[in-house]
PDB file of C-alpha atoms in Angstrom:
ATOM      1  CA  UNK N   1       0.000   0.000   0.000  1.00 64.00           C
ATOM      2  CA  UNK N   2       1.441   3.415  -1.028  1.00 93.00           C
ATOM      3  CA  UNK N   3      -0.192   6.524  -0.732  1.00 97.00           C
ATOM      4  CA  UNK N   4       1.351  10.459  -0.297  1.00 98.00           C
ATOM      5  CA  UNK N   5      -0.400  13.053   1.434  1.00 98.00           C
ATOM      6  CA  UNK N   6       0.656  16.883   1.634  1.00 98.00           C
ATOM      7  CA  UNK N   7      -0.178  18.497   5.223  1.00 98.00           C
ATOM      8  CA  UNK N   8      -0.772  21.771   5.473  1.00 98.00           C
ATOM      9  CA  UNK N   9       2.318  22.513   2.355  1.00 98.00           C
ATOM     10  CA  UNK N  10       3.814  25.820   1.126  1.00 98.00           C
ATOM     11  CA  UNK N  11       6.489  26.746  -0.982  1.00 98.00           C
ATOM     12  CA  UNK N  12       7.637  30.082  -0.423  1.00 97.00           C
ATOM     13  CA  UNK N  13      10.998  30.899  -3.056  1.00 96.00           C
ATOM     14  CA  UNK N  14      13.951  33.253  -1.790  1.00 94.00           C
ATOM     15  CA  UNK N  15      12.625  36.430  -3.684  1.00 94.00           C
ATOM     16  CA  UNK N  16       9.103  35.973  -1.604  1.00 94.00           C
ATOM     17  CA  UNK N  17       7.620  34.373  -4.071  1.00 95.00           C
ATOM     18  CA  UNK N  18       4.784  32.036  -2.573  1.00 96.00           C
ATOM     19  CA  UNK N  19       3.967  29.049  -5.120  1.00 97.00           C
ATOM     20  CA  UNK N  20       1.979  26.856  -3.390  1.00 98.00           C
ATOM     21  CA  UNK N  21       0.227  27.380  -0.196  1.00 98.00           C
ATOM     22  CA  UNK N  22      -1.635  25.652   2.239  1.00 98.00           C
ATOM     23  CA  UNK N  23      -1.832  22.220   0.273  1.00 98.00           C
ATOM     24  CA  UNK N  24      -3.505  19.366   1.339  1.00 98.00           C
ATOM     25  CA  UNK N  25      -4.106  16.753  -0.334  1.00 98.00           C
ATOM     26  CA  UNK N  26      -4.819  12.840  -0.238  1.00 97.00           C
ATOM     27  CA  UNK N  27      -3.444  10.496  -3.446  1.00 98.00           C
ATOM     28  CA  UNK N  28      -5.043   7.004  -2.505  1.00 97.00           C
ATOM     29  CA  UNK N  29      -2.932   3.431  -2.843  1.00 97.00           C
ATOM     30  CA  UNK N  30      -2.619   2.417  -6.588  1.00 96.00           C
ATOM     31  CA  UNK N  31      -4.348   5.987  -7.714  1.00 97.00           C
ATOM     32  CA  UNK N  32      -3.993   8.127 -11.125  1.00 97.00           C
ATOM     33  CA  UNK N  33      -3.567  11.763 -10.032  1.00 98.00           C
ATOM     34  CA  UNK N  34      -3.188  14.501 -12.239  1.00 98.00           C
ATOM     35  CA  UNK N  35      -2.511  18.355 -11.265  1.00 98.00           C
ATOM     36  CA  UNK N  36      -3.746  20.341 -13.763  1.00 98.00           C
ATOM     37  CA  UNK N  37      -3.909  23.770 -13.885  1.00 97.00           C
ATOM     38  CA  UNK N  38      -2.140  27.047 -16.022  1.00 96.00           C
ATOM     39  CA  UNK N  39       1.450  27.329 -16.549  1.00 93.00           C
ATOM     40  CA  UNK N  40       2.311  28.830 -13.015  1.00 93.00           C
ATOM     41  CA  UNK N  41      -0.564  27.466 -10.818  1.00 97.00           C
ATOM     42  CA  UNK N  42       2.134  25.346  -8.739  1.00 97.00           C
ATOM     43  CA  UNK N  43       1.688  22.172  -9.985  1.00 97.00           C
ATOM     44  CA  UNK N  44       5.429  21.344 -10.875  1.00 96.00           C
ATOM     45  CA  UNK N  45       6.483  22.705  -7.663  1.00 97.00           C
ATOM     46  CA  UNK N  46       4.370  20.349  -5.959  1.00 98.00           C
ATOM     47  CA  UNK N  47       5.708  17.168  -7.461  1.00 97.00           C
ATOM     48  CA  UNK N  48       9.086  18.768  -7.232  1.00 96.00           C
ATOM     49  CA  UNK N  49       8.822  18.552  -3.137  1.00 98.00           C
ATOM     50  CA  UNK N  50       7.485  15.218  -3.217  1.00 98.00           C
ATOM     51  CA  UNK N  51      10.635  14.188  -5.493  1.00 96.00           C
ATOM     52  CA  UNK N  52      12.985  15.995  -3.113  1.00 96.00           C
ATOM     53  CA  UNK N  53      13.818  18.662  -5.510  1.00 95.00           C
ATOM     54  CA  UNK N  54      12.382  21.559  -3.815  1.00 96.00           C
ATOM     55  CA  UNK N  55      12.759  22.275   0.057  1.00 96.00           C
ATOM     56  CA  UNK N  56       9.145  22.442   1.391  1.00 97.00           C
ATOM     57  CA  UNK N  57       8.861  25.894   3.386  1.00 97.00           C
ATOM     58  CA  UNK N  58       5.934  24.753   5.961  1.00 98.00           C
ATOM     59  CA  UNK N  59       4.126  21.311   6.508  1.00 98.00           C
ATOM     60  CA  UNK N  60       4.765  18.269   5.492  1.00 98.00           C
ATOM     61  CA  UNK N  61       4.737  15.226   2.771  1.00 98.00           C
ATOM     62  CA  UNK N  62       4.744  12.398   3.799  1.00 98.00           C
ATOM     63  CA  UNK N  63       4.833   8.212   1.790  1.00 97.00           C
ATOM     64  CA  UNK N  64       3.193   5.487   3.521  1.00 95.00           C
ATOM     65  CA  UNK N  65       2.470   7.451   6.062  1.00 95.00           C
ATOM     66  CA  UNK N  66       6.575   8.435   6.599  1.00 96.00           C
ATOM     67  CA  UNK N  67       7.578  12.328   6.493  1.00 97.00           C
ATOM     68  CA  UNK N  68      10.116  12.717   3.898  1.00 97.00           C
ATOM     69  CA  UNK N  69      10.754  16.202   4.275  1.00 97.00           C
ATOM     70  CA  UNK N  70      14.529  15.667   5.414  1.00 94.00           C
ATOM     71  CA  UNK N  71      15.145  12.238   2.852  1.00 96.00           C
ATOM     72  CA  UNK N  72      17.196  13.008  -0.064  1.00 94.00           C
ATOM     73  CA  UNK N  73      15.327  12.347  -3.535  1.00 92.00           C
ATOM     74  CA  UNK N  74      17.312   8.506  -3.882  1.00 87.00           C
ATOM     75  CA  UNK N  75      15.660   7.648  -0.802  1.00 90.00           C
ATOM     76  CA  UNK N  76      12.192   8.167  -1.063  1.00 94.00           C
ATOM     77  CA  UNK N  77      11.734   5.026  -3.554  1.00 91.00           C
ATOM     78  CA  UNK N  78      10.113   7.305  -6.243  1.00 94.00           C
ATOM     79  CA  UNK N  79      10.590   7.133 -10.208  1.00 93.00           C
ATOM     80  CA  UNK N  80      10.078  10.435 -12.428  1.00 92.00           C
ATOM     81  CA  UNK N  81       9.703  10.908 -15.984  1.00 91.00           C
ATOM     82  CA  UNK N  82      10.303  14.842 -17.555  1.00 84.00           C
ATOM     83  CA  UNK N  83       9.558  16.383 -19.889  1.00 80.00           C
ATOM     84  CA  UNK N  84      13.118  16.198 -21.631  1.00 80.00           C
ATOM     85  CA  UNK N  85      13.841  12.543 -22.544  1.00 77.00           C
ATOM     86  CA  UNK N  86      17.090  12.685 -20.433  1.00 81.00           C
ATOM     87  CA  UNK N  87      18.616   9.808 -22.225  1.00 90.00           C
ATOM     88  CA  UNK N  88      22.223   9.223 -22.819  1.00 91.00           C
ATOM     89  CA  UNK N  89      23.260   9.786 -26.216  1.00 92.00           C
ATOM     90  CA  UNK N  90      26.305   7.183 -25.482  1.00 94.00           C
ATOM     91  CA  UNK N  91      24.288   4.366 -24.450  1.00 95.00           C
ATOM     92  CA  UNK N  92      21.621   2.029 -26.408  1.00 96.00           C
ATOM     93  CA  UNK N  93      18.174   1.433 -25.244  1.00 96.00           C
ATOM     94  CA  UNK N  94      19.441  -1.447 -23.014  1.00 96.00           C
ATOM     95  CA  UNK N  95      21.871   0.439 -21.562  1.00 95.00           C
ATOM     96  CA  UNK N  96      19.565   3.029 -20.617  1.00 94.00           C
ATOM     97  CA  UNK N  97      16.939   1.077 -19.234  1.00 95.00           C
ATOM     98  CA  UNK N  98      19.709  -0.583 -17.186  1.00 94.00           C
ATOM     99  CA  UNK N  99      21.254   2.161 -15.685  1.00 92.00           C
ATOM    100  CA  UNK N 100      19.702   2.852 -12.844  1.00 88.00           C
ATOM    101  CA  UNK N 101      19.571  -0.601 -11.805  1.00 90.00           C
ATOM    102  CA  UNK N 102      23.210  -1.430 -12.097  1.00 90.00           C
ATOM    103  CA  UNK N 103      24.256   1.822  -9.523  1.00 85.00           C
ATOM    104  CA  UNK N 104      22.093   0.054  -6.933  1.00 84.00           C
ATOM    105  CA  UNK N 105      24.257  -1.473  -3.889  1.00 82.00           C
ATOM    106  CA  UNK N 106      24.066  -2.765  -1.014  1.00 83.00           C
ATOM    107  CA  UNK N 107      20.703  -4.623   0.137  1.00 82.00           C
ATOM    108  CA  UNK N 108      19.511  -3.125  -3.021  1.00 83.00           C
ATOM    109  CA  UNK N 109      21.921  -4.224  -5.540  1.00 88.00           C
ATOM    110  CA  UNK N 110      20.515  -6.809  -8.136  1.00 90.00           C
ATOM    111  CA  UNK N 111      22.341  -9.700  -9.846  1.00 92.00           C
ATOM    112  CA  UNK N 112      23.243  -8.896 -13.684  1.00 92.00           C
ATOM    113  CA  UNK N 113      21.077 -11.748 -14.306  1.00 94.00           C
ATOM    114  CA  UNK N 114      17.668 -10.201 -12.734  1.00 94.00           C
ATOM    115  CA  UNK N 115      18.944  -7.112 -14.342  1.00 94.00           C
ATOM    116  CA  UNK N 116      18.725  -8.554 -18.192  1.00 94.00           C
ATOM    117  CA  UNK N 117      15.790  -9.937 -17.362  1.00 95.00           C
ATOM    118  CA  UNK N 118      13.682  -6.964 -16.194  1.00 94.00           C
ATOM    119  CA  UNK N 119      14.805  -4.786 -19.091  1.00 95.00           C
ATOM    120  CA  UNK N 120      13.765  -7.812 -20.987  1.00 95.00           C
ATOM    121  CA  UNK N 121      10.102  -7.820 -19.782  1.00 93.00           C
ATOM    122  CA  UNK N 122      10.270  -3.737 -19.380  1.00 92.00           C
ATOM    123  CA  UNK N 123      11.154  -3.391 -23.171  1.00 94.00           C
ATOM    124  CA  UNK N 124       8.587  -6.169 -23.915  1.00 93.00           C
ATOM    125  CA  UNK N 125       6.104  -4.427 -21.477  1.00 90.00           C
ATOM    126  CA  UNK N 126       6.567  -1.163 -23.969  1.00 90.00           C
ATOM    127  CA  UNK N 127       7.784  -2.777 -27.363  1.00 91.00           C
ATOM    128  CA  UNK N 128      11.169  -1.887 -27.767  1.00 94.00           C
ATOM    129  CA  UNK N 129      12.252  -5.547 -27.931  1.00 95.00           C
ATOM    130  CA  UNK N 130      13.681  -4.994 -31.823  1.00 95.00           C
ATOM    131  CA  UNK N 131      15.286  -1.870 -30.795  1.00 96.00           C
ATOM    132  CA  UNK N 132      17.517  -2.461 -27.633  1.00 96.00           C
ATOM    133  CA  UNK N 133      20.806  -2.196 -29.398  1.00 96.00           C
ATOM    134  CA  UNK N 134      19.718   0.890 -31.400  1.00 96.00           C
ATOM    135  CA  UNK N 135      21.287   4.467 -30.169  1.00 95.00           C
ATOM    136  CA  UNK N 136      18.282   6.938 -28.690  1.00 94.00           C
ATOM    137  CA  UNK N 137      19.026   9.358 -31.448  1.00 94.00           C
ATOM    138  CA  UNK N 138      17.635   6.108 -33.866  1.00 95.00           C
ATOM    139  CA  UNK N 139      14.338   5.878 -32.079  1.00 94.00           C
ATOM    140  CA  UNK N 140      10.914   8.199 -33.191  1.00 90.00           C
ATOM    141  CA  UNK N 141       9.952  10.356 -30.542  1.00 87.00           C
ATOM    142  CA  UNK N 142       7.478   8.173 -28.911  1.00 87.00           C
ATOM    143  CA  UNK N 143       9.924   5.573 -28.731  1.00 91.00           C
ATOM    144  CA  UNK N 144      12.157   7.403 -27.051  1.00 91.00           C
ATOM    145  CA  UNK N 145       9.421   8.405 -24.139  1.00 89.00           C
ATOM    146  CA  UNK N 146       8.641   4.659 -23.744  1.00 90.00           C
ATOM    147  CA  UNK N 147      12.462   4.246 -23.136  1.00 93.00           C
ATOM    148  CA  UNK N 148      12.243   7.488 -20.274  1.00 91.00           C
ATOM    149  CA  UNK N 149       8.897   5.824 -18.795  1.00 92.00           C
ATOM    150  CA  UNK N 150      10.509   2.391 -18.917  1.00 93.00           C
ATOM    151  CA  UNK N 151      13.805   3.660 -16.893  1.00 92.00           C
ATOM    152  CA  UNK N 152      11.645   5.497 -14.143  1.00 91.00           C
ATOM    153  CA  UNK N 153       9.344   2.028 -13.973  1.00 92.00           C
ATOM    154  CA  UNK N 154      12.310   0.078 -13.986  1.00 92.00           C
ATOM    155  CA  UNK N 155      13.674  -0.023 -10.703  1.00 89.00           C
ATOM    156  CA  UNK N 156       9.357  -0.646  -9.638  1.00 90.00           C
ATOM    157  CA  UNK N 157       9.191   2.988  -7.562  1.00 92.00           C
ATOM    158  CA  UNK N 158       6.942   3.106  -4.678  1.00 91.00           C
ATOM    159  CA  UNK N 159       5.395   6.154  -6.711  1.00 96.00           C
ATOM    160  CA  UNK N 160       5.525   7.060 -10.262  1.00 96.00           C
ATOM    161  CA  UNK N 161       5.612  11.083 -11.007  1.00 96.00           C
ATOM    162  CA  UNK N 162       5.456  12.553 -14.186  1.00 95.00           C
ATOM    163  CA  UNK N 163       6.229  16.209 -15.190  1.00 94.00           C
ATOM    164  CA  UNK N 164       4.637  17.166 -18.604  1.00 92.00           C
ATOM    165  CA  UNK N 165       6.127  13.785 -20.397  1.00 89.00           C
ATOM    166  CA  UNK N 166       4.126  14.442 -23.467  1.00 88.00           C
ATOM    167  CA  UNK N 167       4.911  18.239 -24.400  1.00 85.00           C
ATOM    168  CA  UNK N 168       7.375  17.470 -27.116  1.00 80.00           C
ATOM    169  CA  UNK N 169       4.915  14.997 -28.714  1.00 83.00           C
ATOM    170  CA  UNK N 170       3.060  16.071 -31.772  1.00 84.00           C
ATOM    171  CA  UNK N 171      -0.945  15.766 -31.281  1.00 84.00           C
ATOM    172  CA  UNK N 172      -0.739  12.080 -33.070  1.00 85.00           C
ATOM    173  CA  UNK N 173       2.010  10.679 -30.720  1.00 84.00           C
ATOM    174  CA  UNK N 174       0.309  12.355 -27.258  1.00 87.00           C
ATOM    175  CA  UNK N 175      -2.861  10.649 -28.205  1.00 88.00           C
ATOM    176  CA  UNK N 176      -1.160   7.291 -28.273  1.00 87.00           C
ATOM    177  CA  UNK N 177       1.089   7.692 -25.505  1.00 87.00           C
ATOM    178  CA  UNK N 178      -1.802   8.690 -23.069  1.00 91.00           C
ATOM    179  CA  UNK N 179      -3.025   5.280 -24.093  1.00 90.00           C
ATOM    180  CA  UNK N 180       0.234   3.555 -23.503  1.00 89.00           C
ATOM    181  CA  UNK N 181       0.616   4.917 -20.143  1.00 91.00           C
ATOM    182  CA  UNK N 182      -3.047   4.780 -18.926  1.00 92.00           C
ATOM    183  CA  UNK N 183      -2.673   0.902 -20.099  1.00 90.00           C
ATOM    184  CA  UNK N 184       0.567   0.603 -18.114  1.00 90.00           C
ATOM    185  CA  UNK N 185      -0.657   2.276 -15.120  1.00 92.00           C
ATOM    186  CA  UNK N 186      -3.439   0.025 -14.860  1.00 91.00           C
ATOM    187  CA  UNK N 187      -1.315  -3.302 -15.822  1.00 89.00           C
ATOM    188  CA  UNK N 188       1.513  -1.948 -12.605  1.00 89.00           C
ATOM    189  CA  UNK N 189      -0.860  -0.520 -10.672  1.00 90.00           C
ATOM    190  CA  UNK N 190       1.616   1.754  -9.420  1.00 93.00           C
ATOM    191  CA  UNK N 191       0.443   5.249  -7.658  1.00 97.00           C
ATOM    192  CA  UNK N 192       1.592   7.892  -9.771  1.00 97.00           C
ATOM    193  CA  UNK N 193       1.271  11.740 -10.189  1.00 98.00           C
ATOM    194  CA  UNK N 194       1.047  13.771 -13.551  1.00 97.00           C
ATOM    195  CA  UNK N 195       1.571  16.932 -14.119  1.00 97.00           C
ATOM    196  CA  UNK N 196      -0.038  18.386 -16.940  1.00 96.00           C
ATOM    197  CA  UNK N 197      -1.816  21.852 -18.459  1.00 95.00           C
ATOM    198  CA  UNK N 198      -3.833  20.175 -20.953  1.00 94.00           C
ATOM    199  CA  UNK N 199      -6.961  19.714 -19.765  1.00 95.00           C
ATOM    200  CA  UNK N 200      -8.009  16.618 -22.205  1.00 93.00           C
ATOM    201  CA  UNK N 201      -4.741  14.719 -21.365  1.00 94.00           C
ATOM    202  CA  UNK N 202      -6.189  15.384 -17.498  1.00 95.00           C
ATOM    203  CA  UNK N 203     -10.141  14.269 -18.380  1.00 95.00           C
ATOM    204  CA  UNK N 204      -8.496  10.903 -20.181  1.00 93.00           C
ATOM    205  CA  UNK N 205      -5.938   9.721 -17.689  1.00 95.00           C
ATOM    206  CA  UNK N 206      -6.827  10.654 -14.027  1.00 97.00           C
ATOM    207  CA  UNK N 207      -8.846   8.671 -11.567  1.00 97.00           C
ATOM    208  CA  UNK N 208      -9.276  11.971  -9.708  1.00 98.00           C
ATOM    209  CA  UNK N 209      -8.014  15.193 -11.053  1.00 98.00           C
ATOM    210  CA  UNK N 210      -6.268  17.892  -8.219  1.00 98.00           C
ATOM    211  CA  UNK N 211      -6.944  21.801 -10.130  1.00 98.00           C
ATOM    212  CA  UNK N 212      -4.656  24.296  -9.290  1.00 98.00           C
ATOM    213  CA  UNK N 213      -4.657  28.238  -9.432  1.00 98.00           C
ATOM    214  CA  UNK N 214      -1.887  30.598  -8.003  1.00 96.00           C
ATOM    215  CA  UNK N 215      -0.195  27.636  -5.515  1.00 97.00           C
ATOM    216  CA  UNK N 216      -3.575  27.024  -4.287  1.00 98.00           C
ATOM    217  CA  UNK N 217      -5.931  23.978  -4.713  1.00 98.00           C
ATOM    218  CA  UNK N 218      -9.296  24.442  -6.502  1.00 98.00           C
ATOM    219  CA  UNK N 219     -10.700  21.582  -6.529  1.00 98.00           C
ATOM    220  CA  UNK N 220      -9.851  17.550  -6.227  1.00 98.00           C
ATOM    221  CA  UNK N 221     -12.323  14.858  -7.477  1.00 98.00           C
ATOM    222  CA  UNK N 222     -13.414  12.775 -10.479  1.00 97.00           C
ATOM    223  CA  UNK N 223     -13.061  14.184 -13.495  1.00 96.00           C
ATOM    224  CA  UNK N 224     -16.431  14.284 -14.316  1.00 96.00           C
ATOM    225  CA  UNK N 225     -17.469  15.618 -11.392  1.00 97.00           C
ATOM    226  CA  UNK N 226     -15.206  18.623 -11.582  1.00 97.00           C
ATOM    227  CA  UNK N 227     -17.040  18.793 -15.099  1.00 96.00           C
ATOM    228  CA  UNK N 228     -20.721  18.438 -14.153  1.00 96.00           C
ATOM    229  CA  UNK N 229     -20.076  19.866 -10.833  1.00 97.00           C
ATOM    230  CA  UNK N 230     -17.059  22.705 -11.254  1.00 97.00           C
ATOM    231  CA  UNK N 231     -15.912  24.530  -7.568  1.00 97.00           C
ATOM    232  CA  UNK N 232     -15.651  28.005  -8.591  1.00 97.00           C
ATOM    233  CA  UNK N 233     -15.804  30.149 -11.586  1.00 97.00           C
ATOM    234  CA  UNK N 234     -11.645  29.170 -11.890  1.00 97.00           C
ATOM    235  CA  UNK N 235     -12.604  25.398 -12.290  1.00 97.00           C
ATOM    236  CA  UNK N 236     -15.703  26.789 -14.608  1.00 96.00           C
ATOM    237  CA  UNK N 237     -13.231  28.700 -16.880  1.00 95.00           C
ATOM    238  CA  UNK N 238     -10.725  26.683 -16.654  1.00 96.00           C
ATOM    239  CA  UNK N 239     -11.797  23.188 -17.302  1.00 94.00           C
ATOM    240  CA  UNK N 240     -15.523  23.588 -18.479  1.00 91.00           C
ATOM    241  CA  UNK N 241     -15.632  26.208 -20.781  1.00 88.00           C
ATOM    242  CA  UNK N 242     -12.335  25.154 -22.491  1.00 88.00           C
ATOM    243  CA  UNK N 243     -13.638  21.802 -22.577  1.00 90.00           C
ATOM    244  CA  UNK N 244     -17.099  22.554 -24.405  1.00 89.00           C
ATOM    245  CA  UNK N 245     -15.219  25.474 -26.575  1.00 86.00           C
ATOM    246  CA  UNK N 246     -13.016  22.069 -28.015  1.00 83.00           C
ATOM    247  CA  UNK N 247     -16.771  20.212 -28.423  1.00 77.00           C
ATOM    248  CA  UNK N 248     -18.172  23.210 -30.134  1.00 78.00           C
ATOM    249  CA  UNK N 249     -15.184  23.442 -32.312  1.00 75.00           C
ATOM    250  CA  UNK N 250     -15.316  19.316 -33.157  1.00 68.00           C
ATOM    251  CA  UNK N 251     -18.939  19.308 -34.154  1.00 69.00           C
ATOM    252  CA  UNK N 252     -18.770  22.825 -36.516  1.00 69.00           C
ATOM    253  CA  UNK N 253     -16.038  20.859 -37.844  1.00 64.00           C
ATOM    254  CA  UNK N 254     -18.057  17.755 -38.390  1.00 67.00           C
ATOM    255  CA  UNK N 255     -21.338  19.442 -39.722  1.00 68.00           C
ATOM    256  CA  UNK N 256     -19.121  21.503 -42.767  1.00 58.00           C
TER     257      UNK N 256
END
C-alpha cells in the first residue's frame, strides 16, 4: 500500500515568491492523479517537493504514512519521468533502461542476471524488444518516451511522477502515448502523479483530477465531477468552458 499526502504545504521561493500554499491533499494506494492547472498554478512545484527537488517551506509530505521532508530524492523510492527525454546519447536502449539498476548497492543491488531480465520484460512491457541495441538518437519520438517511462518504472518505484512527459509529442504521438501509459498504469498498478496543463490529457488519464490556481488547490475529485459539478468560476473557466469550446469546435467541424 502506497499513498502520499501533503499536510498543510507551502512553498515560499527566496525572492518571496509564494507558489503553493496551504496544500492538502490525499493520493489514494494504486491511484492516477493529475494536477492540472495554467502554466504557473504550482503544480510542478508540488511534485518537485514530493521528489525531493524543492525544500518544502511549511508542513509536510509524507509516503506510507513516513515524512520525507529531510530524505534526499534517492531515498524516497520514487521514479520520475520529464519532460526532456534525459537519455544518454552514449548508451543504447538497453543500456539506458539498465542504468539505474546497475548503480544500486548494497541490500539493493541486483544480480546482472535479474537485471537482463527486467529490461527484458520492461522493453517487452513497452515494445522496444527490436530496438535495444539501437542508439536513442535512432528511435521516433514516442519511442524514445517509452524508453524514459521504462527507466523510471524500472527499478518498480513506490510512486511514479510525471512532469509534462508528453509536451514534445506532436498531437498524433500524445494521443497514443496517453493510451500507452493509462494501459501501463493500470497493468503496474503503481500510484503515480502527472503533471499536466492540458486539460483533455487530465479528463483521459486521471482517476481523480487535483486543479490548481496561483499555488492554491481548486478543486480535487473525479473528473467528471469537476465537469458536471465545477468549484468556482476558476474550475468553470478553466476546465468547463475550455472543454465545451473544443466540443463546439469538433462538431462545426463535423457538420461543414
Amino acid at each position: 500500500m502506497v499513498t502520499v499526502s501533503y499536510e498543510n504545504v507551502d512553498k515560499i521561493f527566496d525572492d518571496g515568491t509564494k507558489a503553493v500554499s496551504n496544500l492538502n491533499l490525499e493520493i489514494a494506494d494504486g491511484e492516477f492523479l493529475v494536477l492540472l492547472g495554467p502554466s504557473g498554478c504550482g503544480k510542478s512545484t508540488t511534485l518537485r517537493m514530493l521528489a525531493g527537488l524543492e525544500d518544502i517551506s511549511l508542513g509536510e509530505i509524507k509516503i506510507d504514512g513516513v515524512r520525507v521532508n529531510d530524505l534526499p530524492p534517492g531515498a524516497r523510492g520514487l521514479g520520475m519521468v520529464f519532460q526532456s527525454y534525459a537519455l544518454y546519447p552514449h548508451m543504447n536502449i538497453a543500456e539506458n533502461l539498465s542504468f539505474g539498476l546497475k548503480r544500486l548497492k548494497g541490500e539493493n543491488k541486483i544480480s546482472n542476471e535479474d537485471i537482463k531480465i527486467r529490461v527484458e520484460e520492461m522493453a517487452d512491457m513497452l515494445g522496444l524488444t527490436s530496438e535495444l541495441l539501437k542508439q536513442p538518437k535512432e528511435l521516433s519520438g514516442g519511442q524514445r518516451q517509452r524508453v524514459a517511462l521504462g527507466r523510471a518504472l524500472i527499478k518498480r518505484p513506490k510512486v511514479l511522477l510525471m512532469d509534462e512527459p508528453l509536451s514534445n509529442l506532436d498531437a498524433e504521438l500524445r494521443h497514443q502515448m496517453r493510451g500507452e501509459i493509462r494501459r501501463l498504469h493500470e497493468e503496474l498498478g503503481c500510484t503515480t502523479i502527472y503533471v499536466t496543463h492540458d486539460q483533455i490529457e487530465a479528463m483521459t488519464l486521471a482517476d481523480r483530477i487535483a486543479i490548481l490556481d496561483r499555488g492554491e488547490l481548486q478543486q480535487h475529485c473525479e473528473p467528471m465531477e469537476a465537469y458536471h459539478n465545477p468549484a468556482n468560476e476558476f474550475v468553470k473557466g478553466f476546465l468547463v468552458r475550455h472543454l465545451n469550446e473544443i466540443k463546439e469546435t469538433a462538431d462545426n467541424l463535423f457538420k461543414s
